[in-house]
Structure formats: C-alpha cells, structure tokens
Short mmCIF file of C-alpha atoms and ligand atoms in Angstrom, two decimals:
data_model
loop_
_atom_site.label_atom_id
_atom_site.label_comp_id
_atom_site.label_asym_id
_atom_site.label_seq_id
_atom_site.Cartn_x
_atom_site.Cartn_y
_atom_site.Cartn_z
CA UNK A 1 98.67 97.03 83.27
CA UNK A 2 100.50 98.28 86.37
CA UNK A 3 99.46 97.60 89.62
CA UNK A 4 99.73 100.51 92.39
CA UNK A 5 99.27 99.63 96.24
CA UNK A 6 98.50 102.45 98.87
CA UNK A 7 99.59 101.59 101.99
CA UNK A 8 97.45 103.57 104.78
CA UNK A 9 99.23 102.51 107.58
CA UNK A 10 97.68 103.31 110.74
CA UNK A 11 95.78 106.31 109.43
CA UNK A 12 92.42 107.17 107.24
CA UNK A 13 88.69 105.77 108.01
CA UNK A 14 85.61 104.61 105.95
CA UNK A 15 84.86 107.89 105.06
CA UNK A 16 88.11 108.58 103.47
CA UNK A 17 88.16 104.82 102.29
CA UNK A 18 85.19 105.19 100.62
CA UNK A 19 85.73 108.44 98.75
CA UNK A 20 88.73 107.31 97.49
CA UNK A 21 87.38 104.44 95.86
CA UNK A 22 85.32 106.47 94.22
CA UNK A 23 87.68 108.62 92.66
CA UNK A 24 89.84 105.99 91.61
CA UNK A 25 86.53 104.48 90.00
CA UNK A 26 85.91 108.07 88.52
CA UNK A 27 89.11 107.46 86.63
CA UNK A 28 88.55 104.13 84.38
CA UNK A 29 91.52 103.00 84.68
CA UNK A 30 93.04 99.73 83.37
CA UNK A 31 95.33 99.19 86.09
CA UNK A 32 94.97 97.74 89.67
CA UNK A 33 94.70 99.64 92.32
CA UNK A 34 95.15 97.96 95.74
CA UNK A 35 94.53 99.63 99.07
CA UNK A 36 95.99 98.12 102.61
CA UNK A 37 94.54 99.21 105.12
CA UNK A 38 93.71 99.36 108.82
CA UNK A 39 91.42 96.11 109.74
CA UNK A 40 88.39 98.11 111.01
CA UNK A 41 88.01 99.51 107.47
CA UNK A 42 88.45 96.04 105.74
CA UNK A 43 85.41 95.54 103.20
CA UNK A 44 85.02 93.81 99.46
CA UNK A 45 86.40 95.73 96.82
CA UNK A 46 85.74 95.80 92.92
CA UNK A 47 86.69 95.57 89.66
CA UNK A 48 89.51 98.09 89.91
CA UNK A 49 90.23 98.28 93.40
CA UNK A 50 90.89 95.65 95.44
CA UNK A 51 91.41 96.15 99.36
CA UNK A 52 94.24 94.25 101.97
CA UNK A 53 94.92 93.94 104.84
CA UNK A 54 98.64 95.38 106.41
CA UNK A 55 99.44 91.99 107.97
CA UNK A 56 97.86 88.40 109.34
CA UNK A 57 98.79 86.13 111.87
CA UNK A 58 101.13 83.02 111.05
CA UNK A 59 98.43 81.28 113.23
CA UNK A 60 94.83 79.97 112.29
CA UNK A 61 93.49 80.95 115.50
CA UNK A 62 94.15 80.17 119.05
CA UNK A 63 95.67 82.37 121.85
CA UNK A 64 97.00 85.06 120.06
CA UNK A 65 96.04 88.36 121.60
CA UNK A 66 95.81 91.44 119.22
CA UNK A 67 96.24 89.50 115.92
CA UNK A 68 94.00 88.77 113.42
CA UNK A 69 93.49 85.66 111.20
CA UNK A 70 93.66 85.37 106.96
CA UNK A 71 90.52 83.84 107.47
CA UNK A 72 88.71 86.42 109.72
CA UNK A 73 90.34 89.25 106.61
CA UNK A 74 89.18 86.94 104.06
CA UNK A 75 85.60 86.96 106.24
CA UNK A 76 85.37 90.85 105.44
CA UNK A 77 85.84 90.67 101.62
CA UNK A 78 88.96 92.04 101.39
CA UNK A 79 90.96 90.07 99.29
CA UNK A 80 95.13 91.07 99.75
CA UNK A 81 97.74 91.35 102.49
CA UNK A 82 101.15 93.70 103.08
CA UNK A 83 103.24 90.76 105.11
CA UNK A 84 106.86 91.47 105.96
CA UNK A 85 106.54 95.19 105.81
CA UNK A 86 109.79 96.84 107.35
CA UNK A 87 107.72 98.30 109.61
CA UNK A 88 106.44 94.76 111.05
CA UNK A 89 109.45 93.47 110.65
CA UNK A 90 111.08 95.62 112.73
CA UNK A 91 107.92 95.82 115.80
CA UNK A 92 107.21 92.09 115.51
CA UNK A 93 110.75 90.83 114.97
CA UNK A 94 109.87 88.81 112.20
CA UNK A 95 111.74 86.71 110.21
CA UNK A 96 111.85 85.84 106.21
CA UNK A 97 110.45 82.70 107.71
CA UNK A 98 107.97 84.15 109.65
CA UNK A 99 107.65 86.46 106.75
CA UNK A 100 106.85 83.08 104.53
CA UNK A 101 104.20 81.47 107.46
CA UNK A 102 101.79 84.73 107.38
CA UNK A 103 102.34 84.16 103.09
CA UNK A 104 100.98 81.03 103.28
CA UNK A 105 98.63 81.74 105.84
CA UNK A 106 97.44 84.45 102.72
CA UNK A 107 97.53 82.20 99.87
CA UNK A 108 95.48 79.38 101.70
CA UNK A 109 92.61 81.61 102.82
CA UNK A 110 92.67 83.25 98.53
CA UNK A 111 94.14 86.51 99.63
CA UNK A 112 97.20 88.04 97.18
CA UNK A 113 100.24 88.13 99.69
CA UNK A 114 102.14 91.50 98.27
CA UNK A 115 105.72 90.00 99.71
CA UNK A 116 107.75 92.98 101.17
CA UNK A 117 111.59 92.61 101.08
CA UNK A 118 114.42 95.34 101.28
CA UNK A 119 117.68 96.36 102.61
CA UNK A 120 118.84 98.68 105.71
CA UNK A 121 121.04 101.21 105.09
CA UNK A 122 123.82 99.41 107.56
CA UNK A 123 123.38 96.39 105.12
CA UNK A 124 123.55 98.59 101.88
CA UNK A 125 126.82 100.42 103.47
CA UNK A 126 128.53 96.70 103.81
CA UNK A 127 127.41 95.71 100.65
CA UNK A 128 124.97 92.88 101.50
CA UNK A 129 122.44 94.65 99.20
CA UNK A 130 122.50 91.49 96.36
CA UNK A 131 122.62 88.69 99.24
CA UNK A 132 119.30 90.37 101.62
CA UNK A 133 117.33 90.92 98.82
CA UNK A 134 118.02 87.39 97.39
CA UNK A 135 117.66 85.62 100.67
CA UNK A 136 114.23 87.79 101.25
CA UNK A 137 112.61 86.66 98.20
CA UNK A 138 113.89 83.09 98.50
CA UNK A 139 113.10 82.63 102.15
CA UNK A 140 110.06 84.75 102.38
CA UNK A 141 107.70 82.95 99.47
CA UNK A 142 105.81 80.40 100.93
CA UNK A 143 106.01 76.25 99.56
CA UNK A 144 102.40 76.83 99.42
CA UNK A 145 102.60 79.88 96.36
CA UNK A 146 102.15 79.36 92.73
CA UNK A 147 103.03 81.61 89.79
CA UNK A 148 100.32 84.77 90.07
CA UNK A 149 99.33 84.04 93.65
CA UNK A 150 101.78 86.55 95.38
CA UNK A 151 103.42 90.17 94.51
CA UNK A 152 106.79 91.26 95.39
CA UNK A 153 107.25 94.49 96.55
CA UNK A 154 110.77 95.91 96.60
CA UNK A 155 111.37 98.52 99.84
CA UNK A 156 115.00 100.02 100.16
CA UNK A 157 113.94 100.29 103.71
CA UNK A 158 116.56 103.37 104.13
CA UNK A 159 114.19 104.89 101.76
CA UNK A 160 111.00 104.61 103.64
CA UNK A 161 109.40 107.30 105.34
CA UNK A 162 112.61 109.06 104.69
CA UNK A 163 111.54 111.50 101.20
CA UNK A 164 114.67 110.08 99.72
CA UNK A 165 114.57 107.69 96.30
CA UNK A 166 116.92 105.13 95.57
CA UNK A 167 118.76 106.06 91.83
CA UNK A 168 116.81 104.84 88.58
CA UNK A 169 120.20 102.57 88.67
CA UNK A 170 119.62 101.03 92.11
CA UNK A 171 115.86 100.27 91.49
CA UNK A 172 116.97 98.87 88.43
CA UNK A 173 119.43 96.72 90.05
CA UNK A 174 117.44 95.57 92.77
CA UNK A 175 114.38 94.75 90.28
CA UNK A 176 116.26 92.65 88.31
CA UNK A 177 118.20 90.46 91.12
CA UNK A 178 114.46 90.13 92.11
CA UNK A 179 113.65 88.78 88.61
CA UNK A 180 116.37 86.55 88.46
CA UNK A 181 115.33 85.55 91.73
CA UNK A 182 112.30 84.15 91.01
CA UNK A 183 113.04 82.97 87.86
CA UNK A 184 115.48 80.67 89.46
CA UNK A 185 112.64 79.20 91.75
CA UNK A 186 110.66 78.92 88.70
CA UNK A 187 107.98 81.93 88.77
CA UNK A 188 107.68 84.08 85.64
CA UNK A 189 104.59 86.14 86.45
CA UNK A 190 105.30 87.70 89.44
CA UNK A 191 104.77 91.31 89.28
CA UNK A 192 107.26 93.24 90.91
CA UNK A 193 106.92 96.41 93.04
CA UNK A 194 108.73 99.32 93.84
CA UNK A 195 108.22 101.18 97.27
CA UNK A 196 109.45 104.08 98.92
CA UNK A 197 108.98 107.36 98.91
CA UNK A 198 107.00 106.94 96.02
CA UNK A 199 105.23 110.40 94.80
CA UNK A 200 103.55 111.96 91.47
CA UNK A 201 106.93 113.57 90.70
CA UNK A 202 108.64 110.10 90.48
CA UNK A 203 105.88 107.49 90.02
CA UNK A 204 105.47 107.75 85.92
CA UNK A 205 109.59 107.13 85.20
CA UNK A 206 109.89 104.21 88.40
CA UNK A 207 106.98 102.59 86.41
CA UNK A 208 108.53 102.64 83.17
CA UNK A 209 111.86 101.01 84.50
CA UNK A 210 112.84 97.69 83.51
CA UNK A 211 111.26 94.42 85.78
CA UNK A 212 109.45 97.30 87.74
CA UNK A 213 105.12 95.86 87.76
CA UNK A 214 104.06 98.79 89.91
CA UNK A 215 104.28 100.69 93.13
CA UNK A 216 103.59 100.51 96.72
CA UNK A 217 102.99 103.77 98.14
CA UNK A 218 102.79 105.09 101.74
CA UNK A 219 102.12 108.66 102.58
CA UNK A 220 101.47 110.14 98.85
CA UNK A 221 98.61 107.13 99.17
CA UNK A 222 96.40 108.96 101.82
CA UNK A 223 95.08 111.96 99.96
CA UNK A 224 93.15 112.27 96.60
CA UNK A 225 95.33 114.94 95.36
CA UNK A 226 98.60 113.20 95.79
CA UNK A 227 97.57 109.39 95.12
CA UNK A 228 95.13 109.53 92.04
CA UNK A 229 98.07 111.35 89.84
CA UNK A 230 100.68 108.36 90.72
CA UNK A 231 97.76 106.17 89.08
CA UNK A 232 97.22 108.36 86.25
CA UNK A 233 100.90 108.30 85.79
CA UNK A 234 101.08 104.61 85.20
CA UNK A 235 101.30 103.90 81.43
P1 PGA B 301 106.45 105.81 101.92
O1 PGA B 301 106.12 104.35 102.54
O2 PGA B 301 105.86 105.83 100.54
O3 PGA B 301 105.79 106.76 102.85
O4 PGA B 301 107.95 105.91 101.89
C1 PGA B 301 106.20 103.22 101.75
C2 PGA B 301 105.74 102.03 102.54
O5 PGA B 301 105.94 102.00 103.75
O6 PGA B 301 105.15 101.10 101.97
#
C-alpha cells in the first residue's frame, strides 16, 4: 500500500473537493489517498481518502489571530496535517522546533502529522544536504509521537514549484538517510514520502524506489486528469 498526499495549497473548493473524492472512490484502490487542504473545505473523510489540514497552531487556543487550532481541525472531521511545509517555513519563520510543537499539537488532538523536511538549494550547493535532512527529522518529530502516528515527507525544497526532479539517486539518498534516521530514534513504521514536482510521468518509478512509502503532490494534485493517474500509478 502506498500512500499519496495532494497538497491543494491555497486553491480548489467543495465542489472540486467533493468530485474528487469521488473519483478517487470510483477507482477502488488499496492505497491511501490523503488530501490537505484549505480549512474552509475541511470535512470527514472515508475509507480511502482521508482529508488534512495544511498547518495548525503550536498553541491550544488563546490570542492568536489568523491561526487555527488541532482541535478546532480535529472538530471538522478531518483527520491529518502538512506541518513544516517549505512554504510555512519560509512565511512563518518556523523552526524544526516549532516544526515539532504544531506535531505534537497533531498527534494529541488524533490527527496524522505528515512531517515535511528538505534542503535549499544554497544548502545542497555547500553540501549540508546529509546534516538538514538529519537534523529535520530529528528535531522536527515531536516527544509526544509513537511508531505509525506521523509520516515523513521528503521535499528537496529547490525542487518545489520549480518542474524540476531530484535524480532517482538523490531521492534514493535522501530516503534512506531518512530511514536510518528514524531507525536510530527507534521508529520502524514510518512511511516515508517523496515530494516535489511530483507528476504521472514520474510518480510510478519514485514509488517503486527503495525507503520511498508514497508521494506528496502539489500542483499535479488539483485536477482529475493529472492526480488520479499518479494514484493509479502506485503499485
Ligand atoms: P509541487 O509541490 O508538486 O507543485 O512541486 C509539492 C508541495 O509543495 O508539496
């Protein structure tokens, strides 16, 4: 079972959300689809496809204008959570540890964290690649998490956005330093994602790499015709 994760971003609405559950229901598939989303279209989802959330607050509640609680996402049925995106990590300024407070924030109210970590491209070009990757996994997984209650994903963030792909080689390599990773802090069923720039044309051989659980998709997630062959492709 592979587990693929669209990641609307700040587009789509109910209408959309709704007819692409039922397409992905159409299909009978035996893998997990999960689909983050903007929190106006947060609802329950079902046996196949679960819905998140893009981020929560590190907070419980209090005065905290704009953000929303894991409770209040939990509140809507939705049951997952993007946190340390690249994207909020680079608006919000957050931190692996800040990264690790909106985890636990997740795991305590029973929504699936889906743990984002990844390299720039100035940190790739002075070879910190091994040591931000590490460090993101080891400082961004809450005290609170357990083995199966949280999902890395793994975004070059270079390769975001961008229509460029890492090599086979370099998801490889990342994927397994991941592995090892949480091995080390003594998780062995954590699945592991791959994410960006994910489309049909690549999605089938990512999946089939080595240590690599699934995929977290952004723009090839919005549209029927691009997002329900990248879960057909998943073996
Ligand atoms: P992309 O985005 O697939 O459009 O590169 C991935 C992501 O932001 O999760």
């Amino acid at each position: 079972m592979k587990i693929i994760a669209g990641n609307w971003k700040m587009n789509g609405n109910s209408e959309i959300l709704d007819d692409m559950i039922s397409a992905i229901d159409e299909l009978h598939t035996e893998n997990r689809v999960i689909l983050c989303v903007s929190y106006t279209m947060l609802q329950g989802g079902n046996a196949t496809v679960m819905i998140g959330a893009q981020n929560i607050s590190k907070y419980d509640s209090g005065a905290h204008t704009g953000e929303i609680s894991g409770a209040m996402v939990a509140a809507t049925g939705a049951n997952a959570t993007l946190v340390g995106h690249s994207e909020c990590r680079e608006s919000l300024g957050d931190k692996n540890s800040d990264v690790a407070l909106r985890a636990q924030k997740a795991i305590e109210n029973d929504l699936l964290p889906i743990i984002c970590v990844g390299e720039t491209a100035a940190e790739r070009d002075i070879g910190l690649t091994h040591k931000i990757i590490e460090n993101g996994v080891r400082e961004s997984v809450p005290e609170n998490a357990s083995d199966g209650t949280f999902i890395i994903a793994y975004e070059p963030r270079w390769a975001i956005g961008a229509g460029i792909t890492p090599t086979y080689e370099q998801i490889k390599e990342a994927h397994k330093i991941i592995r090892e990773t949480l091995q080390d802090m003594g998780f062995d069923e954590i699945p592991i994602l791959y994410g960006a720039s994910v489309t049909s044309d690549n999605s089938g051989e990512i999946m089939s790499l080595e240590n690599v659980d699934g995929v977290l998709v952004g723009g090839a997630s919005l549209k029927k015709d691009d997002f329900i062959p990248i879960i057909k492709s998943a073996k």
